[in-house]
């Protein structure tokens, strides 16, 4: 079994302790093995916020802890520091062995996750997947076994579903989605806009119609909640016989191998509850 929890936008400094306790309880109850924290770990990239985030991640009883930096994890206040060492504090608290393109491969057994550092020091909010990163990820995807669940993780969304969010779309997303779809990726995980959704990315006119999903997680712990979306996380796991919550199955799969569950924080229960299951493939 392999269970991967996708969380993002914890924004330590604005985290809610009761929600953090509930998330830890979810990890325990669902026997999560791997956790990805896909950026905006902190609110202001301050040392104390990174330290609190690290303590929280260390408190989760999992085998694998993976992180990517978000735009909030680059120092806002000291332009010289941002220019010379944008990831200094991030790397101090969350050492991440990116290659020279800013790409890392995590082998989780049946799941392979390829992380891309999409934040840019000269572009504070909008992120980018560069041509070199897109090609690098595609080469790595092509080298993986066909039966693996191949996922890519970024910070900014690879698909937006509301027109007003178009400004937040990852730069290079169209090229990245086409290349990663052709290389066998099943999904692109992201955060940044604090809106949870799991939707198919429409293929471009030149693309094969292989399904490629956008898996967006909301803010896991922060009180910066948008448009009444509660705190929310995604749990990727082998498909279960009795999916919980609303079943989202646009591919009309009958014998799915993998599913992603959306778990929202329910304030009345003081716990995360599964509200929707999407059958991925
Ligand atoms: Fe964020
Ligand atoms: Fe962000």
mmCIF file of C-alpha atoms and ligand atoms in Angstrom:
data_model
loop_
_atom_site.group_PDB
_atom_site.id
_atom_site.type_symbol
_atom_site.label_atom_id
_atom_site.label_comp_id
_atom_site.label_asym_id
_atom_site.label_seq_id
_atom_site.Cartn_x
_atom_site.Cartn_y
_atom_site.Cartn_z
ATOM 1 C CA UNK A 1 0.000 0.000 0.000
ATOM 2 C CA UNK A 2 1.109 3.492 -0.644
ATOM 3 C CA UNK A 3 -0.564 6.591 0.689
ATOM 4 C CA UNK A 4 0.676 10.036 -0.269
ATOM 5 C CA UNK A 5 -0.723 13.106 1.464
ATOM 6 C CA UNK A 6 -0.545 16.313 -0.590
ATOM 7 C CA UNK A 7 -0.582 19.457 1.526
ATOM 8 C CA UNK A 8 0.366 23.028 0.685
ATOM 9 C CA UNK A 9 0.100 26.621 1.812
ATOM 10 C CA UNK A 10 0.518 25.942 5.507
ATOM 11 C CA UNK A 11 1.682 29.581 5.852
ATOM 12 C CA UNK A 12 3.244 29.070 9.286
ATOM 13 C CA UNK A 13 2.748 32.309 11.180
ATOM 14 C CA UNK A 14 -0.969 32.074 10.383
ATOM 15 C CA UNK A 15 -1.383 28.380 11.176
ATOM 16 C CA UNK A 16 -4.284 27.245 13.368
ATOM 17 C CA UNK A 17 -3.131 24.862 16.133
ATOM 18 C CA UNK A 18 -6.447 22.973 16.233
ATOM 19 C CA UNK A 19 -6.231 22.318 12.488
ATOM 20 C CA UNK A 20 -2.611 21.173 12.825
ATOM 21 C CA UNK A 21 -3.682 18.698 15.521
ATOM 22 C CA UNK A 22 -6.506 17.468 13.276
ATOM 23 C CA UNK A 23 -4.121 17.000 10.350
ATOM 24 C CA UNK A 24 -1.745 14.987 12.525
ATOM 25 C CA UNK A 25 -4.715 12.828 13.592
ATOM 26 C CA UNK A 26 -5.656 12.279 9.928
ATOM 27 C CA UNK A 27 -2.112 11.147 9.107
ATOM 28 C CA UNK A 28 -2.282 8.652 11.967
ATOM 29 C CA UNK A 29 -5.798 7.385 11.284
ATOM 30 C CA UNK A 30 -5.228 6.883 7.543
ATOM 31 C CA UNK A 31 -1.714 5.480 8.030
ATOM 32 C CA UNK A 32 -0.202 7.961 5.615
ATOM 33 C CA UNK A 33 3.291 6.945 4.529
ATOM 34 C CA UNK A 34 4.483 9.928 2.516
ATOM 35 C CA UNK A 35 3.792 13.666 2.847
ATOM 36 C CA UNK A 36 4.441 16.375 0.276
ATOM 37 C CA UNK A 37 4.310 20.021 1.411
ATOM 38 C CA UNK A 38 4.172 21.873 -1.908
ATOM 39 C CA UNK A 39 5.205 25.393 -0.958
ATOM 40 C CA UNK A 40 4.099 28.488 0.929
ATOM 41 C CA UNK A 41 5.334 26.708 4.003
ATOM 42 C CA UNK A 42 5.633 30.045 5.816
ATOM 43 C CA UNK A 43 3.850 33.389 5.753
ATOM 44 C CA UNK A 44 6.893 35.688 5.670
ATOM 45 C CA UNK A 45 9.920 33.396 5.291
ATOM 46 C CA UNK A 46 10.995 34.157 8.868
ATOM 47 C CA UNK A 47 13.275 31.858 10.795
ATOM 48 C CA UNK A 48 10.733 31.193 13.564
ATOM 49 C CA UNK A 49 8.087 30.297 10.969
ATOM 50 C CA UNK A 50 10.422 27.831 9.238
ATOM 51 C CA UNK A 51 11.319 26.331 12.631
ATOM 52 C CA UNK A 52 7.636 25.845 13.531
ATOM 53 C CA UNK A 53 6.951 24.290 10.129
ATOM 54 C CA UNK A 54 9.877 21.917 10.519
ATOM 55 C CA UNK A 55 8.680 20.892 13.998
ATOM 56 C CA UNK A 56 5.215 20.192 12.595
ATOM 57 C CA UNK A 57 6.541 18.086 9.704
ATOM 58 C CA UNK A 58 8.830 16.195 12.102
ATOM 59 C CA UNK A 59 5.811 15.440 14.314
ATOM 60 C CA UNK A 60 4.026 13.535 11.539
ATOM 61 C CA UNK A 61 4.509 9.759 11.859
ATOM 62 C CA UNK A 62 5.446 9.130 8.206
ATOM 63 C CA UNK A 63 8.314 7.525 6.293
ATOM 64 C CA UNK A 64 8.931 10.277 3.754
ATOM 65 C CA UNK A 65 8.726 14.058 4.102
ATOM 66 C CA UNK A 66 9.038 16.064 0.892
ATOM 67 C CA UNK A 67 8.901 19.827 0.403
ATOM 68 C CA UNK A 68 9.050 22.472 -2.305
ATOM 69 C CA UNK A 69 9.480 26.207 -1.691
ATOM 70 C CA UNK A 70 6.642 28.597 -2.545
ATOM 71 C CA UNK A 71 6.753 32.309 -3.279
ATOM 72 C CA UNK A 72 6.139 33.065 0.414
ATOM 73 C CA UNK A 73 9.269 31.127 1.356
ATOM 74 C CA UNK A 74 11.622 33.652 -0.278
ATOM 75 C CA UNK A 75 12.617 36.602 1.894
ATOM 76 C CA UNK A 76 10.391 39.587 1.217
ATOM 77 C CA UNK A 77 12.143 42.148 3.286
ATOM 78 C CA UNK A 78 15.796 42.105 2.321
ATOM 79 C CA UNK A 79 16.235 42.556 -1.428
ATOM 80 C CA UNK A 80 19.969 41.717 -1.358
ATOM 81 C CA UNK A 81 19.300 38.517 0.531
ATOM 82 C CA UNK A 82 16.507 37.592 -1.863
ATOM 83 C CA UNK A 83 18.805 38.154 -4.806
ATOM 84 C CA UNK A 84 21.902 36.391 -3.514
ATOM 85 C CA UNK A 85 20.449 33.589 -1.394
ATOM 86 C CA UNK A 86 16.706 33.330 -2.043
ATOM 87 C CA UNK A 87 16.436 29.798 -0.626
ATOM 88 C CA UNK A 88 18.924 30.075 2.228
ATOM 89 C CA UNK A 89 16.452 29.685 5.115
ATOM 90 C CA UNK A 90 14.274 27.243 3.179
ATOM 91 C CA UNK A 91 17.252 24.954 2.565
ATOM 92 C CA UNK A 92 18.446 25.323 6.149
ATOM 93 C CA UNK A 93 15.157 23.998 7.516
ATOM 94 C CA UNK A 94 14.096 21.792 4.593
ATOM 95 C CA UNK A 95 17.223 20.549 2.796
ATOM 96 C CA UNK A 96 16.085 19.536 -0.688
ATOM 97 C CA UNK A 97 18.565 17.975 -3.121
ATOM 98 C CA UNK A 98 17.464 19.747 -6.299
ATOM 99 C CA UNK A 99 19.605 19.211 -9.382
ATOM 100 C CA UNK A 100 21.023 22.217 -11.244
ATOM 101 C CA UNK A 101 17.688 22.712 -13.039
ATOM 102 C CA UNK A 102 15.771 22.788 -9.741
ATOM 103 C CA UNK A 103 14.246 19.308 -10.179
ATOM 104 C CA UNK A 104 14.146 16.401 -7.694
ATOM 105 C CA UNK A 105 12.878 12.811 -8.015
ATOM 106 C CA UNK A 106 11.299 10.993 -5.067
ATOM 107 C CA UNK A 107 10.909 7.228 -5.532
ATOM 108 C CA UNK A 108 7.993 6.117 -3.327
ATOM 109 C CA UNK A 109 7.741 2.572 -4.667
ATOM 110 C CA UNK A 110 4.585 2.341 -6.789
ATOM 111 C CA UNK A 111 4.420 6.151 -6.890
ATOM 112 C CA UNK A 112 7.144 8.297 -8.428
ATOM 113 C CA UNK A 113 6.950 12.001 -7.659
ATOM 114 C CA UNK A 114 9.070 14.567 -9.482
ATOM 115 C CA UNK A 115 9.282 17.970 -7.797
ATOM 116 C CA UNK A 116 10.036 21.205 -9.632
ATOM 117 C CA UNK A 117 11.174 24.426 -7.970
ATOM 118 C CA UNK A 118 8.883 26.873 -9.776
ATOM 119 C CA UNK A 119 9.458 29.956 -7.621
ATOM 120 C CA UNK A 120 11.709 32.683 -9.017
ATOM 121 C CA UNK A 121 13.531 35.386 -7.099
ATOM 122 C CA UNK A 122 12.830 37.962 -9.816
ATOM 123 C CA UNK A 123 9.183 37.044 -10.118
ATOM 124 C CA UNK A 124 7.827 37.067 -6.667
ATOM 125 C CA UNK A 125 4.319 35.709 -7.096
ATOM 126 C CA UNK A 126 4.082 34.067 -10.494
ATOM 127 C CA UNK A 127 6.107 30.939 -10.872
ATOM 128 C CA UNK A 128 7.574 29.336 -13.931
ATOM 129 C CA UNK A 129 8.458 25.949 -15.357
ATOM 130 C CA UNK A 130 11.412 26.754 -17.628
ATOM 131 C CA UNK A 131 12.079 24.920 -20.913
ATOM 132 C CA UNK A 132 15.066 23.210 -19.236
ATOM 133 C CA UNK A 133 12.906 22.084 -16.311
ATOM 134 C CA UNK A 134 10.129 20.836 -18.607
ATOM 135 C CA UNK A 135 12.609 18.750 -20.634
ATOM 136 C CA UNK A 136 14.368 17.495 -17.501
ATOM 137 C CA UNK A 137 11.091 16.273 -15.963
ATOM 138 C CA UNK A 138 10.034 14.637 -19.232
ATOM 139 C CA UNK A 139 13.314 12.714 -19.472
ATOM 140 C CA UNK A 140 12.862 11.469 -15.923
ATOM 141 C CA UNK A 141 9.229 10.469 -16.548
ATOM 142 C CA UNK A 142 10.131 8.519 -19.676
ATOM 143 C CA UNK A 143 12.734 6.508 -17.772
ATOM 144 C CA UNK A 144 10.178 5.262 -15.197
ATOM 145 C CA UNK A 145 8.373 1.912 -15.413
ATOM 146 C CA UNK A 146 5.016 2.017 -17.210
ATOM 147 C CA UNK A 147 3.065 0.643 -14.261
ATOM 148 C CA UNK A 148 4.233 3.365 -11.831
ATOM 149 C CA UNK A 149 1.917 6.211 -10.880
ATOM 150 C CA UNK A 150 3.952 9.132 -12.233
ATOM 151 C CA UNK A 151 3.243 12.520 -10.690
ATOM 152 C CA UNK A 152 4.841 15.954 -10.969
ATOM 153 C CA UNK A 153 4.695 18.524 -8.157
ATOM 154 C CA UNK A 154 4.956 22.293 -8.558
ATOM 155 C CA UNK A 155 3.797 25.222 -6.408
ATOM 156 C CA UNK A 156 1.611 27.283 -8.761
ATOM 157 C CA UNK A 157 -1.353 25.614 -10.529
ATOM 158 C CA UNK A 158 -0.938 23.837 -13.882
ATOM 159 C CA UNK A 159 -4.668 24.378 -14.512
ATOM 160 C CA UNK A 160 -7.000 27.125 -13.312
ATOM 161 C CA UNK A 161 -10.762 26.704 -13.552
ATOM 162 C CA UNK A 162 -11.836 30.276 -12.803
ATOM 163 C CA UNK A 163 -11.093 33.141 -15.175
ATOM 164 C CA UNK A 164 -9.990 35.419 -12.330
ATOM 165 C CA UNK A 165 -7.241 32.926 -11.450
ATOM 166 C CA UNK A 166 -5.665 33.013 -14.925
ATOM 167 C CA UNK A 167 -3.026 35.434 -13.619
ATOM 168 C CA UNK A 168 -1.904 32.731 -11.180
ATOM 169 C CA UNK A 169 -1.412 29.986 -13.773
ATOM 170 C CA UNK A 170 2.107 28.560 -13.728
ATOM 171 C CA UNK A 171 4.134 30.179 -16.543
ATOM 172 C CA UNK A 172 5.008 27.492 -19.066
ATOM 173 C CA UNK A 173 2.037 25.344 -17.993
ATOM 174 C CA UNK A 174 0.789 24.758 -21.540
ATOM 175 C CA UNK A 175 4.180 23.464 -22.718
ATOM 176 C CA UNK A 176 4.761 21.553 -19.480
ATOM 177 C CA UNK A 177 1.386 19.832 -19.568
ATOM 178 C CA UNK A 178 1.870 18.771 -23.200
ATOM 179 C CA UNK A 179 5.370 17.434 -22.599
ATOM 180 C CA UNK A 180 4.604 15.690 -19.298
ATOM 181 C CA UNK A 181 1.386 14.176 -20.674
ATOM 182 C CA UNK A 182 3.344 12.694 -23.592
ATOM 183 C CA UNK A 183 5.991 11.399 -21.162
ATOM 184 C CA UNK A 184 3.398 9.459 -19.150
ATOM 185 C CA UNK A 185 2.567 11.687 -16.185
ATOM 186 C CA UNK A 186 -0.816 10.990 -14.573
ATOM 187 C CA UNK A 187 -1.102 14.281 -12.736
ATOM 188 C CA UNK A 188 0.413 17.607 -11.735
ATOM 189 C CA UNK A 189 0.132 18.535 -8.050
ATOM 190 C CA UNK A 190 -0.028 22.193 -7.052
ATOM 191 C CA UNK A 191 -1.274 24.722 -4.510
ATOM 192 C CA UNK A 192 -0.789 28.520 -4.258
ATOM 193 C CA UNK A 193 -4.376 29.717 -4.840
ATOM 194 C CA UNK A 194 -5.944 28.117 -1.741
ATOM 195 C CA UNK A 195 -8.711 26.460 -3.759
ATOM 196 C CA UNK A 196 -8.933 22.661 -3.764
ATOM 197 C CA UNK A 197 -9.961 20.840 -6.948
ATOM 198 C CA UNK A 198 -9.099 17.747 -8.973
ATOM 199 C CA UNK A 199 -9.872 18.155 -12.662
ATOM 200 C CA UNK A 200 -8.684 16.802 -16.007
ATOM 201 C CA UNK A 201 -6.367 19.140 -17.916
ATOM 202 C CA UNK A 202 -7.807 19.481 -21.439
ATOM 203 C CA UNK A 203 -5.343 18.189 -24.067
ATOM 204 C CA UNK A 204 -3.985 20.653 -26.618
ATOM 205 C CA UNK A 205 -4.754 20.175 -30.331
ATOM 206 C CA UNK A 206 -1.481 18.301 -30.918
ATOM 207 C CA UNK A 207 -1.706 16.140 -27.780
ATOM 208 C CA UNK A 208 -2.655 12.494 -27.464
ATOM 209 C CA UNK A 209 -5.824 12.229 -25.332
ATOM 210 C CA UNK A 210 -4.023 10.505 -22.435
ATOM 211 C CA UNK A 211 -5.634 11.696 -19.177
ATOM 212 C CA UNK A 212 -3.616 14.254 -17.211
ATOM 213 C CA UNK A 213 -5.031 15.511 -13.920
ATOM 214 C CA UNK A 214 -4.515 18.759 -12.046
ATOM 215 C CA UNK A 215 -4.522 17.980 -8.317
ATOM 216 C CA UNK A 216 -4.862 21.199 -6.375
ATOM 217 C CA UNK A 217 -4.745 21.315 -2.601
ATOM 218 C CA UNK A 218 -6.182 24.190 -0.565
ATOM 219 C CA UNK A 219 -4.494 25.747 2.421
ATOM 220 C CA UNK A 220 -3.760 23.001 4.906
ATOM 221 C CA UNK A 221 -3.483 24.993 8.133
ATOM 222 C CA UNK A 222 -3.664 28.737 7.526
ATOM 223 C CA UNK A 223 -6.441 31.078 8.601
ATOM 224 C CA UNK A 224 -6.027 32.699 5.141
ATOM 225 C CA UNK A 225 -9.069 30.919 3.778
ATOM 226 C CA UNK A 226 -10.467 32.072 0.432
ATOM 227 C CA UNK A 227 -14.020 32.212 -0.859
ATOM 228 C CA UNK A 228 -15.276 29.992 1.936
ATOM 229 C CA UNK A 229 -13.050 27.075 0.994
ATOM 230 C CA UNK A 230 -12.122 25.405 4.279
ATOM 231 C CA UNK A 231 -8.682 24.069 5.121
ATOM 232 C CA UNK A 232 -8.189 21.130 2.795
ATOM 233 C CA UNK A 233 -5.667 18.433 1.807
ATOM 234 C CA UNK A 234 -5.537 15.601 -0.747
ATOM 235 C CA UNK A 235 -4.841 11.937 -0.037
ATOM 236 C CA UNK A 236 -3.629 9.836 -2.987
ATOM 237 C CA UNK A 237 -4.004 6.099 -2.452
ATOM 238 C CA UNK A 238 -4.850 2.829 -4.214
ATOM 239 C CA UNK A 239 -8.550 2.789 -5.080
ATOM 240 C CA UNK A 240 -10.918 1.519 -2.399
ATOM 241 C CA UNK A 241 -14.102 -0.476 -2.980
ATOM 242 C CA UNK A 242 -16.302 2.052 -1.188
ATOM 243 C CA UNK A 243 -15.154 5.587 -2.022
ATOM 244 C CA UNK A 244 -16.082 8.241 0.521
ATOM 245 C CA UNK A 245 -17.888 11.495 -0.220
ATOM 246 C CA UNK A 246 -18.980 12.623 -3.665
ATOM 247 C CA UNK A 247 -17.559 10.318 -6.385
ATOM 248 C CA UNK A 248 -15.933 12.220 -9.267
ATOM 249 C CA UNK A 249 -15.327 9.812 -12.151
ATOM 250 C CA UNK A 250 -15.336 11.694 -15.466
ATOM 251 C CA UNK A 251 -13.291 8.921 -17.127
ATOM 252 C CA UNK A 252 -16.078 6.479 -16.192
ATOM 253 C CA UNK A 253 -13.586 3.993 -14.819
ATOM 254 C CA UNK A 254 -14.978 0.679 -13.583
ATOM 255 C CA UNK A 255 -11.879 -0.830 -12.007
ATOM 256 C CA UNK A 256 -9.736 2.093 -10.908
ATOM 257 C CA UNK A 257 -6.232 1.540 -9.586
ATOM 258 C CA UNK A 258 -5.696 4.926 -7.952
ATOM 259 C CA UNK A 259 -7.847 7.570 -6.332
ATOM 260 C CA UNK A 260 -7.417 10.957 -4.714
ATOM 261 C CA UNK A 261 -9.545 11.975 -1.787
ATOM 262 C CA UNK A 262 -10.237 15.564 -0.788
ATOM 263 C CA UNK A 263 -10.321 15.978 2.977
ATOM 264 C CA UNK A 264 -11.717 19.269 4.336
ATOM 265 C CA UNK A 265 -11.454 20.518 7.900
ATOM 266 C CA UNK A 266 -14.883 20.394 9.527
ATOM 267 C CA UNK A 267 -14.997 22.961 12.332
ATOM 268 C CA UNK A 268 -17.990 21.302 14.001
ATOM 269 C CA UNK A 269 -16.089 17.999 14.228
ATOM 270 C CA UNK A 270 -12.673 19.620 14.778
ATOM 271 C CA UNK A 271 -11.433 16.976 12.323
ATOM 272 C CA UNK A 272 -10.713 16.495 8.647
ATOM 273 C CA UNK A 273 -13.487 14.666 6.777
ATOM 274 C CA UNK A 274 -13.420 13.158 3.276
ATOM 275 C CA UNK A 275 -15.794 15.134 1.049
ATOM 276 C CA UNK A 276 -14.941 13.805 -2.424
ATOM 277 C CA UNK A 277 -13.131 10.951 -4.156
ATOM 278 C CA UNK A 278 -11.788 11.191 -7.712
ATOM 279 C CA UNK A 279 -10.856 8.036 -9.587
ATOM 280 C CA UNK A 280 -7.615 8.876 -11.361
ATOM 281 C CA UNK A 281 -6.890 5.836 -13.509
HETATM 282 FE FE1 LIG B 1 -0.269 30.329 -0.484
HETATM 283 FE FE1 LIG B 2 2.001 30.738 -3.356
#
